[in-house]
mmCIF file of C-alpha atoms and ligand atoms in Angstrom:
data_model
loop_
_atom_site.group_PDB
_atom_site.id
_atom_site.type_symbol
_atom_site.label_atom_id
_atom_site.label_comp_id
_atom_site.label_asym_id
_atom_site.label_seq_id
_atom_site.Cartn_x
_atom_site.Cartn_y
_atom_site.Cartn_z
ATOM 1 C CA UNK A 198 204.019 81.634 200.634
ATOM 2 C CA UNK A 199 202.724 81.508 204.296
ATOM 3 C CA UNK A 200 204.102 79.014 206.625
ATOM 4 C CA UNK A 201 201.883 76.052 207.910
ATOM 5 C CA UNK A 202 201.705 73.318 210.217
ATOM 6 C CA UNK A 203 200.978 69.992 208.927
ATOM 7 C CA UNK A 204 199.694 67.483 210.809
ATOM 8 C CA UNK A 205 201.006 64.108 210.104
ATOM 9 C CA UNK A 206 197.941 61.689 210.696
ATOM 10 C CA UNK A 207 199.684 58.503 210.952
ATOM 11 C CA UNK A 208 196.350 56.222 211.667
ATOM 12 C CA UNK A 209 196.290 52.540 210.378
ATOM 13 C CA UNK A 210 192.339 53.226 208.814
ATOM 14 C CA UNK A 211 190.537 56.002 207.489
ATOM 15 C CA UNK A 212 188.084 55.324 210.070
ATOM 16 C CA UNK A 213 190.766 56.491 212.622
ATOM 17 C CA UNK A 214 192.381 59.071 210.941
ATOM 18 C CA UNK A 215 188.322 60.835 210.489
ATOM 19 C CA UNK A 216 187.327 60.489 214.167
ATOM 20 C CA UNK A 217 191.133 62.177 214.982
ATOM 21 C CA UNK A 218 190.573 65.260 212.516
ATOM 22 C CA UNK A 219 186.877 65.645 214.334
ATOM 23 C CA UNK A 220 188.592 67.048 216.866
ATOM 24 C CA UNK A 221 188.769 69.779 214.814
ATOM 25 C CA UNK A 222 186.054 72.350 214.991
ATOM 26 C CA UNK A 223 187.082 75.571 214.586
ATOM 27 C CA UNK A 224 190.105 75.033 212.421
ATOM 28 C CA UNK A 225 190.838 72.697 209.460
ATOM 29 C CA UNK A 226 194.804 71.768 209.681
ATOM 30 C CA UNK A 227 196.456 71.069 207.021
ATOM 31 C CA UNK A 228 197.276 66.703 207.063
ATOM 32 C CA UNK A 229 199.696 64.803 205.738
ATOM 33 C CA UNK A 230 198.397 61.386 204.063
ATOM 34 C CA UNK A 231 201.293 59.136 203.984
ATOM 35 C CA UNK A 232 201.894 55.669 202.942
ATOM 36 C CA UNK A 233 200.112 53.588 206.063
ATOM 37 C CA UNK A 234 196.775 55.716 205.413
ATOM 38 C CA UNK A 235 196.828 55.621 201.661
ATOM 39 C CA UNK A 236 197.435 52.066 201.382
ATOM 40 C CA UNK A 237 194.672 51.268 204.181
ATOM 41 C CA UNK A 238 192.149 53.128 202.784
ATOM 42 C CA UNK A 239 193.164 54.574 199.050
ATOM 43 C CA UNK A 240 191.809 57.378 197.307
ATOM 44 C CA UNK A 241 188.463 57.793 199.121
ATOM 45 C CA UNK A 242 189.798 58.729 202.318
ATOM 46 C CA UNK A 243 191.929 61.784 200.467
ATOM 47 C CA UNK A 244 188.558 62.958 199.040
ATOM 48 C CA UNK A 245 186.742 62.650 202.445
ATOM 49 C CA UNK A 246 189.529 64.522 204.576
ATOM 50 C CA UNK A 247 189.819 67.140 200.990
ATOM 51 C CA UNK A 248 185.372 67.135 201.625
ATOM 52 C CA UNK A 249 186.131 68.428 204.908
ATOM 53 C CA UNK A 250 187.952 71.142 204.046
ATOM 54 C CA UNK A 251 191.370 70.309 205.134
ATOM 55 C CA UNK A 252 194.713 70.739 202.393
ATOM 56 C CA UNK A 253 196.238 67.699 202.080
ATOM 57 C CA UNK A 254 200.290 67.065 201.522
ATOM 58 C CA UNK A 255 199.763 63.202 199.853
ATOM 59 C CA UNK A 256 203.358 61.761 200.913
ATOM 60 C CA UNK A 257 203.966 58.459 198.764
ATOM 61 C CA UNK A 258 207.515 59.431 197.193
ATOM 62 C CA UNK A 259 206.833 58.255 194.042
ATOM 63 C CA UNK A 260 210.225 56.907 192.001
ATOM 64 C CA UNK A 261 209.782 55.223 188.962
ATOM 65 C CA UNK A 262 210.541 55.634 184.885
ATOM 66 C CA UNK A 263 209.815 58.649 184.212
ATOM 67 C CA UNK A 264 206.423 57.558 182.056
ATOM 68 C CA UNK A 265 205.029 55.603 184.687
ATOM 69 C CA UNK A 266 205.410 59.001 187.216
ATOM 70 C CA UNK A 267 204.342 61.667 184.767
ATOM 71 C CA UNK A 268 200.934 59.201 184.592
ATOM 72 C CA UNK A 269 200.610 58.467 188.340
ATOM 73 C CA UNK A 270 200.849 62.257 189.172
ATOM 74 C CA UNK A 271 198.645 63.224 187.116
ATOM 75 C CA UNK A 272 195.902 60.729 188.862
ATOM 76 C CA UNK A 273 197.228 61.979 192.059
ATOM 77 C CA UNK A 274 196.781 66.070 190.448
ATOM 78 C CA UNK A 275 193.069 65.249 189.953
ATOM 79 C CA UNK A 276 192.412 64.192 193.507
ATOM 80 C CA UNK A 277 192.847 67.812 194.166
ATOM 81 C CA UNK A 278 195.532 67.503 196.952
ATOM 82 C CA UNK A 279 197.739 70.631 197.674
ATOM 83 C CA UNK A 280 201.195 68.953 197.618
ATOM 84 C CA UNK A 281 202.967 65.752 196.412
ATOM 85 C CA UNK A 282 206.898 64.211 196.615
ATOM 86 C CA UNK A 283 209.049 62.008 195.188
ATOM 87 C CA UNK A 284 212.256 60.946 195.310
ATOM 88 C CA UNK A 285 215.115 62.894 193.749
ATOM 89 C CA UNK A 286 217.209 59.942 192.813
ATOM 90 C CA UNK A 287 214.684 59.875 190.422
ATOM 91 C CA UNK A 288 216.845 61.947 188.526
ATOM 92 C CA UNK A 289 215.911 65.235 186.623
ATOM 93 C CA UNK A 290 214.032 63.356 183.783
ATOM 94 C CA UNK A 291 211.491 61.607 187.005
ATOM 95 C CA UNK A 292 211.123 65.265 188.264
ATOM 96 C CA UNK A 293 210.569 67.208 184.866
ATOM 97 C CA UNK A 294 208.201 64.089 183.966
ATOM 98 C CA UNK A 295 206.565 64.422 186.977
ATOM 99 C CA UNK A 296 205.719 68.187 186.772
ATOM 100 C CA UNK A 297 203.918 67.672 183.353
ATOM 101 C CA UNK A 298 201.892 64.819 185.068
ATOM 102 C CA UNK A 299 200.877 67.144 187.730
ATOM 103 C CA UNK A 300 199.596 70.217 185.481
ATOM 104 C CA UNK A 301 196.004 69.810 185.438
ATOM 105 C CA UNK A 302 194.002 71.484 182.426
ATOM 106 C CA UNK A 303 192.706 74.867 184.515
ATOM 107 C CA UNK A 304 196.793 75.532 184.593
ATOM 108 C CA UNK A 305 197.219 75.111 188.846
ATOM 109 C CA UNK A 306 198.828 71.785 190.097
ATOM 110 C CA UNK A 307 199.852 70.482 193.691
ATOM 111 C CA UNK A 308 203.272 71.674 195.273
ATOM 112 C CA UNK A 309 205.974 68.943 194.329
ATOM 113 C CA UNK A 310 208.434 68.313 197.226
ATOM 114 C CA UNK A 311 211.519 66.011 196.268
ATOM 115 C CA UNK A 312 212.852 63.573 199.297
ATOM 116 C CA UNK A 313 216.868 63.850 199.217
ATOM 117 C CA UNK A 314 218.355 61.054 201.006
ATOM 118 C CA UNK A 315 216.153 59.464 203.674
ATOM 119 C CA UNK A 316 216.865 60.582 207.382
ATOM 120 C CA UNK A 317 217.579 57.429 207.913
ATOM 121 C CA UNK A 318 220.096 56.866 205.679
ATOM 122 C CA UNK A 319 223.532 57.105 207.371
ATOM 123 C CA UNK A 320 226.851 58.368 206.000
ATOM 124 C CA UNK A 321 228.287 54.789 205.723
ATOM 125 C CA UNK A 322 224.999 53.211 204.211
ATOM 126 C CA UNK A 323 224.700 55.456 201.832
ATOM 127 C CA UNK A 324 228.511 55.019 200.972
ATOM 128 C CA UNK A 325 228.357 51.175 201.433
ATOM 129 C CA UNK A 326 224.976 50.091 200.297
ATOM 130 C CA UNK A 327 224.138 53.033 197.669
ATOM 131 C CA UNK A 328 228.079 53.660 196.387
ATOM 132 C CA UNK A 329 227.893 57.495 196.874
ATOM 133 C CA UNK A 330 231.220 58.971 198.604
ATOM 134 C CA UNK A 331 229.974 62.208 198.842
ATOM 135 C CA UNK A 332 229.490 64.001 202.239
ATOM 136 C CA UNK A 333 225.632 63.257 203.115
ATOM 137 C CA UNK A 334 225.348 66.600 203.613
ATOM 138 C CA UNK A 335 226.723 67.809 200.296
ATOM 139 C CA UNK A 336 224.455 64.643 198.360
ATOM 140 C CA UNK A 337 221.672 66.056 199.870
ATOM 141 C CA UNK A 338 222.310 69.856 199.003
ATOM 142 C CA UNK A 339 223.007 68.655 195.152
ATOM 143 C CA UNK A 340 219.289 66.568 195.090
ATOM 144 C CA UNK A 341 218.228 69.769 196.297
ATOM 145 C CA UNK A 342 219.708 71.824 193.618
ATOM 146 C CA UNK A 343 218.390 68.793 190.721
ATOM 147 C CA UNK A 344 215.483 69.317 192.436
ATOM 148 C CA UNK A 345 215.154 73.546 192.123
ATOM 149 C CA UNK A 346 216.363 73.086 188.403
ATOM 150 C CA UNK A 347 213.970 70.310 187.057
ATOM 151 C CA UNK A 348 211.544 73.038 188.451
ATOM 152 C CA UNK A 349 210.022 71.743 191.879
ATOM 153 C CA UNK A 350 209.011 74.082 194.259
ATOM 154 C CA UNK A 351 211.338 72.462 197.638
ATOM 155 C CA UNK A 352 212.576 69.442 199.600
ATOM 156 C CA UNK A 353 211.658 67.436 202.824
ATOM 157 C CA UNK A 354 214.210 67.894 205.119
ATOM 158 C CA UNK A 355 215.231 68.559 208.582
ATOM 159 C CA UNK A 356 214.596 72.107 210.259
ATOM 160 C CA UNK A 357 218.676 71.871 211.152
ATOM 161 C CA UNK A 358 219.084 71.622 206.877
ATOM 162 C CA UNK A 359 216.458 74.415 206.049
ATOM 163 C CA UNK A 360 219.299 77.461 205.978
ATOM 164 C CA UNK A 361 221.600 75.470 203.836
ATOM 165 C CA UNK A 362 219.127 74.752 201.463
ATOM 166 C CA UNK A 363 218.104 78.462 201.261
ATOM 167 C CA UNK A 364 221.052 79.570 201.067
ATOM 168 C CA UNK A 365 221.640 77.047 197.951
ATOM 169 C CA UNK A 366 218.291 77.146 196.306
ATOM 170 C CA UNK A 367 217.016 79.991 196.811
ATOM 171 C CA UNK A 368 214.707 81.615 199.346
ATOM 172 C CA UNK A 369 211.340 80.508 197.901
ATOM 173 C CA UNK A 370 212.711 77.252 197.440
ATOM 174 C CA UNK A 371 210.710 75.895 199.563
ATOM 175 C CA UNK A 372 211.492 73.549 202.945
ATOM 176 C CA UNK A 373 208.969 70.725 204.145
ATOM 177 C CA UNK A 374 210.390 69.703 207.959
ATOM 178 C CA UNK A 375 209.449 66.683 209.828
ATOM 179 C CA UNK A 376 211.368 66.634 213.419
ATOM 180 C CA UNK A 377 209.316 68.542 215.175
ATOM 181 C CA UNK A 378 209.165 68.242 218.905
ATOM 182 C CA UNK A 379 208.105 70.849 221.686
ATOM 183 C CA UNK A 380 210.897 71.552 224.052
ATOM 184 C CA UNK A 381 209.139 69.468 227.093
ATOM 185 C CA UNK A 382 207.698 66.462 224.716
ATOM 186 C CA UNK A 383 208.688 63.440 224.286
ATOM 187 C CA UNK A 384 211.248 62.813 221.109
ATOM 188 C CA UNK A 385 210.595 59.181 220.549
ATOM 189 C CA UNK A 386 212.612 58.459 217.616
ATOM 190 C CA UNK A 387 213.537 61.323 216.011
ATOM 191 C CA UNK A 388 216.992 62.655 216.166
ATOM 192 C CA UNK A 389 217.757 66.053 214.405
ATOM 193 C CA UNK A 390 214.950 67.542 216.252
ATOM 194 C CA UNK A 391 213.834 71.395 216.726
ATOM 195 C CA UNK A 392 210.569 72.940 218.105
ATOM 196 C CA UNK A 393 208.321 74.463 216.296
ATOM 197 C CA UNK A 394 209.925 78.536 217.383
ATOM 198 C CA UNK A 395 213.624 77.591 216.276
ATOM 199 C CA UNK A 396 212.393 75.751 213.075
ATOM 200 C CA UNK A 397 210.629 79.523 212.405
ATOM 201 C CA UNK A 398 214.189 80.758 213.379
ATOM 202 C CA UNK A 399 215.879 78.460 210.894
ATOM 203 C CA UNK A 400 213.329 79.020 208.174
ATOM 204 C CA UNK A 401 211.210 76.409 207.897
ATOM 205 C CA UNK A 402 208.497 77.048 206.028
ATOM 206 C CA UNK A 403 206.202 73.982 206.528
ATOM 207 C CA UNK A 404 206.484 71.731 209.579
ATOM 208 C CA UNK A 405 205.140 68.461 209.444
ATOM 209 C CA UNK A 406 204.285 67.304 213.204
ATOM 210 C CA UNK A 407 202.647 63.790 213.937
ATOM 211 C CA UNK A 408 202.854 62.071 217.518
ATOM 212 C CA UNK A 409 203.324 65.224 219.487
ATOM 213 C CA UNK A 410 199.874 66.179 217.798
ATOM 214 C CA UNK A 411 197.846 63.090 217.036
ATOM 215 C CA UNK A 412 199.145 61.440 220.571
ATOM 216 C CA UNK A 413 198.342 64.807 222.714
ATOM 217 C CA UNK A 414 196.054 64.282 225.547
ATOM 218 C CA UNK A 415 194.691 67.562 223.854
ATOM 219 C CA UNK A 416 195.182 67.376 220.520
ATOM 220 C CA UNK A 417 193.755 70.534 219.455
ATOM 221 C CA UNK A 418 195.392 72.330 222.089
ATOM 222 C CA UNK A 419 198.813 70.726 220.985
ATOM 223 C CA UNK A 420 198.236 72.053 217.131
ATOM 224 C CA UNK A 421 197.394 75.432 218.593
ATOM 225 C CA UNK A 422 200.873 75.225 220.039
ATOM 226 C CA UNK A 423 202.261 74.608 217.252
ATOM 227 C CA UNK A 424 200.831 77.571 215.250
ATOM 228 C CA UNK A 425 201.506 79.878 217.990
ATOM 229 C CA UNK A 426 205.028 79.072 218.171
ATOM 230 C CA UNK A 427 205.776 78.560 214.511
ATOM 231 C CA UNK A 428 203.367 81.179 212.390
ATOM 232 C CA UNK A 429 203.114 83.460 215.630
HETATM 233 O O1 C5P B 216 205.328 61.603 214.780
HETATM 234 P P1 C5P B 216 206.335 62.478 214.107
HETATM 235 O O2 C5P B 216 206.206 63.946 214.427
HETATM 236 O O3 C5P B 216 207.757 61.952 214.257
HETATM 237 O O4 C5P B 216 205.944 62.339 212.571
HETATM 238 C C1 C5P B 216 206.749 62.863 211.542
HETATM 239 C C2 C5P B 216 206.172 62.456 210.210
HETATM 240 O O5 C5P B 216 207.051 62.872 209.187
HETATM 241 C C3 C5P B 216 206.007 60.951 210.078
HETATM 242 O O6 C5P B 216 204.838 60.743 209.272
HETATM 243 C C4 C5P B 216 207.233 60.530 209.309
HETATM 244 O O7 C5P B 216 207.009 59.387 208.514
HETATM 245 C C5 C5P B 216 207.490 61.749 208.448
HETATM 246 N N1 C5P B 216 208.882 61.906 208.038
HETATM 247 C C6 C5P B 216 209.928 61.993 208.948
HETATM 248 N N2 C5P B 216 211.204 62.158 208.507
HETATM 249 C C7 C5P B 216 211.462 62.233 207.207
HETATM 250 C C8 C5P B 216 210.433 62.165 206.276
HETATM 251 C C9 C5P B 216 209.127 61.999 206.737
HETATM 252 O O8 C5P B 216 209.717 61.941 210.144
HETATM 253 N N3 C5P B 216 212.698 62.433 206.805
#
């Protein structure tokens, strides 16, 4: 599987997020639609970025009974988007459930990425708030592993995790990493950070970068960066 850069188009309207991708003439990036977009403008504006020839990673980390997520996938399948996540506290019945949903009847379905614990999550909410006593680190390598064996193809997780979760999932296992900066950006507020060359290094193999793209005085020049540095 190649790597990619995903840009994460973080626009309040889909008015916004189509006059930022217009920028776009001689490539079509792959986007991230997350929550913000979705909600603001629903299904149409996944079929008008998909219309324009882009892949699309819909983000909404779906986590719900396992019935309700099988269904919901399988509406998200047909809108033809490339790759789709949910949350692994789901548990293994969500993720299996989820899978089905996602088959569509020609046999292909989208990528399904599972969120571990939320970056921001800390090591005392999580043992506070959510009960779990485990190392984060460790609770986020076993959603990982729940994750590879209900069958999903990777995780969303920092390029500083992407080794770890190689090394315990498997190489193809596949690793979806926000926290991209460029070594002379700003970080705003991000805080396990890596460029785009040392997340190749650690083995990323998706990177999904938003501000230092969509807030770029040249944003087609800052995506270029990005795919020099991290495909080569
Ligand atoms: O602007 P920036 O490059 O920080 O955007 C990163 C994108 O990745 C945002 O859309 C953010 O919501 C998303 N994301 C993240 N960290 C996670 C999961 C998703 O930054 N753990």
């Amino acid at each position: 599987m190649g790597k990619d850069v995903i840009i994460a188009c973080d626009f309040p309207s889909g008015g916004e997020a189509l006059a930022f991708l217009s920028n776009f003439r001689d490539e079509k990036p792959y986007v991230r639609v997350g929550m913000e977009l979705f909600y603001a403008s629903g299904a149409q504006i996944v079929r008008e970025i998909k219309a324009r020839g882009h892949k699309i990673f819909l983000d909404l980390k779906l986590h719900d009974i396992p019935n309700t997520v099988k269904s919901s996938m399988a509406v998200l399948s047909a809108l033809d988007v490339d790759m789709v996540n949910l949350h692994a506290a789901g548990t293994r019945a969500m993720m299996e459930a989820a899978l089905e949903g996602l088959m569509r009847p020609d046999g292909t379905r989208p990528l399904l990425i599972a969120v571990t614990q939320l970056t921001s999550t800390s090591q005392e909410r999580m043992r506070d708030e959510l009960l779990i006593d485990l190392p984060l680190e460790e609770v986020v390598l076993r959603y990982a592993e729940n994750a590879a064996k209900s069958g999903l193809d990777g995780v969303v997780c920092s390029p500083l995790e992407a080794a770890s979760v190689h090394s315990r999932c498997g190489s193809k296992f596949l690793t979806v990493t926000p926290g991209v900066r460029f070594a002379d950006g700003d970080v705003g507020d991000q805080v396990r950070i890596a460029t785009p060359a040392r997340a190749k290094e650690l083995g990323s193999d998706y990177i999904v970068v938003g501000r230092p793209i969509t807030r770029a005085a040249d944003p087609v020049e800052a995506y270029r960066r990005c795919v020099r540095e991290f495909v080569g």
